[in-house]
Amino acid sequence: KAGVTQTPRYLIKTRGQQVTLSCSPISGHRSVSWYQQTPGQGLQFLFEYFSETQRNKGNFPGRFSGRQFSNSRSEMNVSTLELGDSALYLCASSLARAAQETQYFGPGTRLLVL
Amino acid sequence: GNSVTQMEGPVTLSEEAFLTINCTYTATGYPSLFWYVQYPGEGLQLLLKATKADDKGSNKGFEATYRKETTSFHLEKGSVQVSDSAVYFCALSWTTGNQFYFGTGTSLTVIP
């Protein structure tokens, strides 16, 4: 079974631009979560989607948004980019929404904001 | 609230040494506990997990036991290899919501 895939793998943008990242979960997985990883803040939860609905949201400004499609693929969008948005963005999928479910992570998209 | 406290790194060990990475958590009730590993330039891979008290997760020679009385989930390996060099993350998942709370990560370097 193919793992979680994320595109693009690397991205360079300038301040004020917007960016869209894509995530394809493992086949059959319906929950997709997004995380931001930075050296200073570590891994921080952005949001989770299940059945095309945002179910849970972390403490990030409204510039960070996402959506999920009927095939469970998900996108996240960051508008009006700031230098501090430079990070590795990780997507994870799981079969269901339960505490014991394992989240499977993609390789990430590395975003650099100049 | 829920949180995970992980041993500060970096950790440097010689090959075949014993490894312990401490992890303690704060959560009400009974979270599920996980260890993930991140190799350079890659995403996180599940190493092992435990979903209830006294469960022992194990994989590739690594072990961790869910200790409710000490709210801990320490990672151990009897004999590390150079290929174990990576960053290790302890995490908890609490009820529904699929929100993982991660520790800060511990960087391990194993030297021949």
GROMACS .gro file of C-alpha atoms in nm:
model
  226
    1LYS     CA    1   0.000   0.000   0.000
    2ALA     CA    2   0.136   0.340  -0.091
    3GLY     CA    3   0.221   0.572   0.197
    4VAL     CA    4   0.118   0.930   0.256
    5THR     CA    5   0.239   1.155  -0.022
    6GLN     CA    6   0.290   1.529  -0.007
    7THR     CA    7   0.351   1.773  -0.287
    8PRO     CA    8   0.553   1.969  -0.348
    9ARG     CA    9   0.848   1.857  -0.139
   10TYR     CA   10   1.021   2.194  -0.142
   11LEU     CA   11   0.888   2.541  -0.193
   12ILE     CA   12   1.036   2.890  -0.185
   13LYS     CA   13   0.805   3.189  -0.154
   14THR     CA   14   0.836   3.553  -0.064
   15ARG     CA   15   0.659   3.742   0.213
   16GLY     CA   16   0.301   3.833   0.135
   17GLN     CA   17   0.247   3.551  -0.112
   18GLN     CA   18   0.017   3.258  -0.052
   19VAL     CA   19   0.089   2.888  -0.082
   20THR     CA   20  -0.110   2.567  -0.116
   21LEU     CA   21   0.026   2.232  -0.004
   22SER     CA   22  -0.124   1.899  -0.097
   23CYS     CA   23  -0.152   1.569   0.087
   24SER     CA   24  -0.276   1.232  -0.034
   25PRO     CA   25  -0.349   0.993   0.251
   26ILE     CA   26  -0.304   0.620   0.256
   27SER     CA   27  -0.583   0.452   0.064
   28GLY     CA   28  -0.883   0.397   0.291
   29HIS     CA   29  -0.773   0.650   0.551
   30ARG     CA   30  -1.032   0.916   0.612
   31SER     CA   31  -0.864   1.135   0.870
   32VAL     CA   32  -0.593   1.380   0.769
   33SER     CA   33  -0.402   1.598   1.014
   34TRP     CA   34  -0.150   1.871   0.949
   35TYR     CA   35   0.147   1.971   1.162
   36GLN     CA   36   0.406   2.244   1.148
   37GLN     CA   37   0.760   2.153   1.250
   38THR     CA   38   1.017   2.421   1.331
   39PRO     CA   39   1.343   2.404   1.529
   40GLY     CA   40   1.211   2.652   1.784
   41GLN     CA   41   0.856   2.530   1.840
   42GLY     CA   42   0.888   2.163   1.752
   43LEU     CA   43   0.584   1.983   1.616
   44GLN     CA   44   0.262   2.179   1.645
   45PHE     CA   45  -0.083   2.063   1.544
   46LEU     CA   46  -0.254   2.275   1.280
   47PHE     CA   47  -0.586   2.101   1.208
   48GLU     CA   48  -0.757   1.775   1.133
   49TYR     CA   49  -1.008   1.684   0.867
   50PHE     CA   50  -1.240   1.389   0.857
   51SER     CA   51  -1.512   1.328   0.600
   52GLU     CA   52  -1.447   1.667   0.442
   53THR     CA   53  -1.508   1.853   0.768
   54GLN     CA   54  -1.257   2.023   0.994
   55ARG     CA   55  -1.290   1.842   1.326
   56ASN     CA   56  -1.013   1.992   1.532
   57LYS     CA   57  -0.796   2.302   1.509
   58GLY     CA   58  -0.473   2.407   1.673
   59ASN     CA   59  -0.371   2.752   1.787
   60PHE     CA   60  -0.274   2.910   1.455
   61PRO     CA   61  -0.396   3.234   1.296
   62GLY     CA   62  -0.670   3.237   1.037
   63ARG     CA   63  -0.410   3.271   0.761
   64PHE     CA   64  -0.375   2.895   0.791
   65SER     CA   65  -0.665   2.707   0.640
   66GLY     CA   66  -0.734   2.372   0.487
   67ARG     CA   67  -0.987   2.153   0.321
   68GLN     CA   68  -1.050   1.791   0.243
   69PHE     CA   69  -1.199   1.646  -0.070
   70SER     CA   70  -1.437   1.354  -0.111
   71ASN     CA   71  -1.144   1.122  -0.192
   72SER     CA   72  -0.984   1.222   0.143
   73ARG     CA   73  -0.705   1.418  -0.022
   74SER     CA   74  -0.635   1.737   0.167
   75GLU     CA   75  -0.486   2.074   0.098
   76MET     CA   76  -0.366   2.340   0.333
   77ASN     CA   77  -0.331   2.703   0.240
   78VAL     CA   78  -0.129   2.977   0.400
   79SER     CA   79  -0.211   3.329   0.293
   80THR     CA   80  -0.002   3.643   0.337
   81LEU     CA   81   0.314   3.449   0.416
   82GLU     CA   82   0.545   3.567   0.692
   83LEU     CA   83   0.910   3.482   0.749
   84GLY     CA   84   0.808   3.281   1.055
   85ASP     CA   85   0.601   3.047   0.838
   86SER     CA   86   0.922   2.886   0.714
   87ALA     CA   87   0.893   2.529   0.836
   88LEU     CA   88   0.846   2.166   0.749
   89TYR     CA   89   0.476   2.097   0.705
   90LEU     CA   90   0.380   1.740   0.778
   91CYS     CA   91   0.062   1.565   0.685
   92ALA     CA   92  -0.054   1.251   0.863
   93SER     CA   93  -0.339   1.014   0.790
   94SER     CA   94  -0.518   0.758   1.001
   95LEU     CA   95  -0.796   0.511   0.947
   96ALA     CA   96  -1.029   0.652   1.209
   97ARG     CA   97  -1.061   0.913   1.477
   98ALA     CA   98  -0.967   0.726   1.790
   99ALA     CA   99  -0.689   0.780   2.039
  100GLN     CA  100  -0.529   0.443   1.971
  101GLU     CA  101  -0.512   0.494   1.599
  102THR     CA  102  -0.166   0.535   1.455
  103GLN     CA  103  -0.101   0.842   1.246
  104TYR     CA  104   0.111   0.777   0.937
  105PHE     CA  105   0.319   1.070   0.828
  106GLY     CA  106   0.424   1.186   0.486
  107PRO     CA  107   0.774   1.313   0.406
  108GLY     CA  108   0.667   1.674   0.447
  109THR     CA  109   0.682   1.991   0.244
  110ARG     CA  110   0.968   2.221   0.332
  111LEU     CA  111   0.859   2.582   0.290
  112LEU     CA  112   1.108   2.866   0.288
  113VAL     CA  113   0.973   3.220   0.303
  114LEU     CA  114   1.214   3.493   0.194
  115GLY     CA  115  -0.395   2.031   2.954
  116ASN     CA  116  -0.221   1.751   2.773
  117SER     CA  117   0.156   1.768   2.734
  118VAL     CA  118   0.465   1.556   2.685
  119THR     CA  119   0.803   1.621   2.842
  120GLN     CA  120   1.096   1.454   2.679
  121MET     CA  121   1.458   1.420   2.774
  122GLU     CA  122   1.675   1.695   2.632
  123GLY     CA  123   1.934   1.602   2.375
  124PRO     CA  124   2.149   1.564   2.193
  125VAL     CA  125   2.253   1.218   2.302
  126THR     CA  126   2.573   1.061   2.172
  127LEU     CA  127   2.643   0.693   2.231
  128SER     CA  128   2.894   0.441   2.113
  129GLU     CA  129   2.772   0.148   1.910
  130GLU     CA  130   2.631  -0.135   2.127
  131ALA     CA  131   2.566   0.097   2.421
  132PHE     CA  132   2.236   0.093   2.614
  133LEU     CA  133   1.987   0.365   2.529
  134THR     CA  134   1.723   0.527   2.747
  135ILE     CA  135   1.522   0.831   2.640
  136ASN     CA  136   1.291   0.954   2.912
  137CYS     CA  137   0.936   1.063   2.839
  138THR     CA  138   0.669   1.171   3.086
  139TYR     CA  139   0.324   1.297   3.010
  140THR     CA  140   0.042   1.498   3.159
  141ALA     CA  141  -0.311   1.401   3.065
  142THR     CA  142  -0.636   1.325   3.236
  143GLY     CA  143  -0.757   0.973   3.191
  144TYR     CA  144  -0.586   0.722   2.967
  145PRO     CA  145  -0.415   0.852   2.657
  146SER     CA  146  -0.245   0.634   2.397
  147LEU     CA  147   0.132   0.675   2.385
  148PHE     CA  148   0.365   0.659   2.087
  149TRP     CA  149   0.728   0.683   1.992
  150TYR     CA  150   0.808   0.814   1.647
  151VAL     CA  151   1.147   0.837   1.477
  152GLN     CA  152   1.256   1.091   1.220
  153TYR     CA  153   1.557   1.025   1.000
  154PRO     CA  154   1.730   1.319   0.832
  155GLY     CA  155   1.521   1.471   0.555
  156GLU     CA  156   1.226   1.243   0.617
  157GLY     CA  157   0.889   1.249   0.786
  158LEU     CA  158   0.802   1.070   1.108
  159GLN     CA  159   0.779   0.693   1.125
  160LEU     CA  160   0.597   0.505   1.397
  161LEU     CA  161   0.844   0.313   1.611
  162LEU     CA  162   0.608   0.165   1.870
  163LYS     CA  163   0.295   0.238   2.067
  164ALA     CA  164   0.096   0.139   2.373
  165THR     CA  165  -0.271   0.205   2.422
  166LYS     CA  166  -0.330   0.114   2.785
  167ALA     CA  167  -0.151   0.099   3.117
  168ASP     CA  168   0.118  -0.170   3.154
  169ASP     CA  169   0.123  -0.235   2.780
  170LYS     CA  170   0.471  -0.276   2.636
  171GLY     CA  171   0.535  -0.161   2.282
  172SER     CA  172   0.832  -0.306   2.098
  173ASN     CA  173   0.987  -0.287   1.754
  174LYS     CA  174   1.337  -0.326   1.604
  175GLY     CA  175   1.486  -0.389   1.949
  176PHE     CA  176   1.327  -0.078   2.102
  177GLU     CA  177   1.086  -0.111   2.392
  178ALA     CA  178   0.871   0.118   2.602
  179THR     CA  179   0.624   0.039   2.880
  180TYR     CA  180   0.317   0.251   2.956
  181ARG     CA  181   0.349   0.331   3.327
  182LYS     CA  182   0.037   0.501   3.458
  183GLU     CA  183   0.164   0.532   3.814
  184THR     CA  184   0.464   0.737   3.702
  185THR     CA  185   0.299   0.881   3.387
  186SER     CA  186   0.598   0.769   3.186
  187PHE     CA  187   0.678   0.596   2.858
  188HIS     CA  188   1.057   0.571   2.848
  189LEU     CA  189   1.221   0.437   2.533
  190GLU     CA  190   1.496   0.175   2.572
  191LYS     CA  191   1.721  -0.031   2.349
  192GLY     CA  192   1.981  -0.273   2.473
  193SER     CA  193   2.239  -0.226   2.200
  194VAL     CA  194   2.224   0.070   1.963
  195GLN     CA  195   2.359   0.072   1.609
  196VAL     CA  196   2.488   0.352   1.390
  197SER     CA  197   2.170   0.318   1.185
  198ASP     CA  198   1.966   0.420   1.492
  199SER     CA  199   2.097   0.776   1.464
  200ALA     CA  200   1.786   0.991   1.429
  201VAL     CA  201   1.551   1.216   1.622
  202TYR     CA  202   1.304   1.040   1.851
  203PHE     CA  203   0.968   1.190   1.945
  204CYS     CA  204   0.739   1.083   2.224
  205ALA     CA  205   0.371   1.160   2.165
  206LEU     CA  206   0.032   1.112   2.320
  207SER     CA  207  -0.312   1.096   2.170
  208TRP     CA  208  -0.612   1.175   2.384
  209THR     CA  209  -0.960   1.037   2.312
  210THR     CA  210  -1.094   1.153   1.980
  211GLY     CA  211  -0.976   1.443   1.775
  212ASN     CA  212  -0.665   1.280   1.631
  213GLN     CA  213  -0.453   1.554   1.779
  214PHE     CA  214  -0.113   1.428   1.877
  215TYR     CA  215   0.085   1.611   2.144
  216PHE     CA  216   0.455   1.574   2.074
  217GLY     CA  217   0.760   1.610   2.291
  218THR     CA  218   1.041   1.831   2.171
  219GLY     CA  219   1.237   1.541   2.025
  220THR     CA  220   1.568   1.387   2.128
  221SER     CA  221   1.850   1.371   1.878
  222LEU     CA  222   2.053   1.051   1.899
  223THR     CA  223   2.391   1.003   1.735
  224VAL     CA  224   2.556   0.663   1.751
  225ILE     CA  225   2.927   0.655   1.675
  226PRO     CA  226   3.113   0.342   1.561
   0.00000   0.00000   0.00000
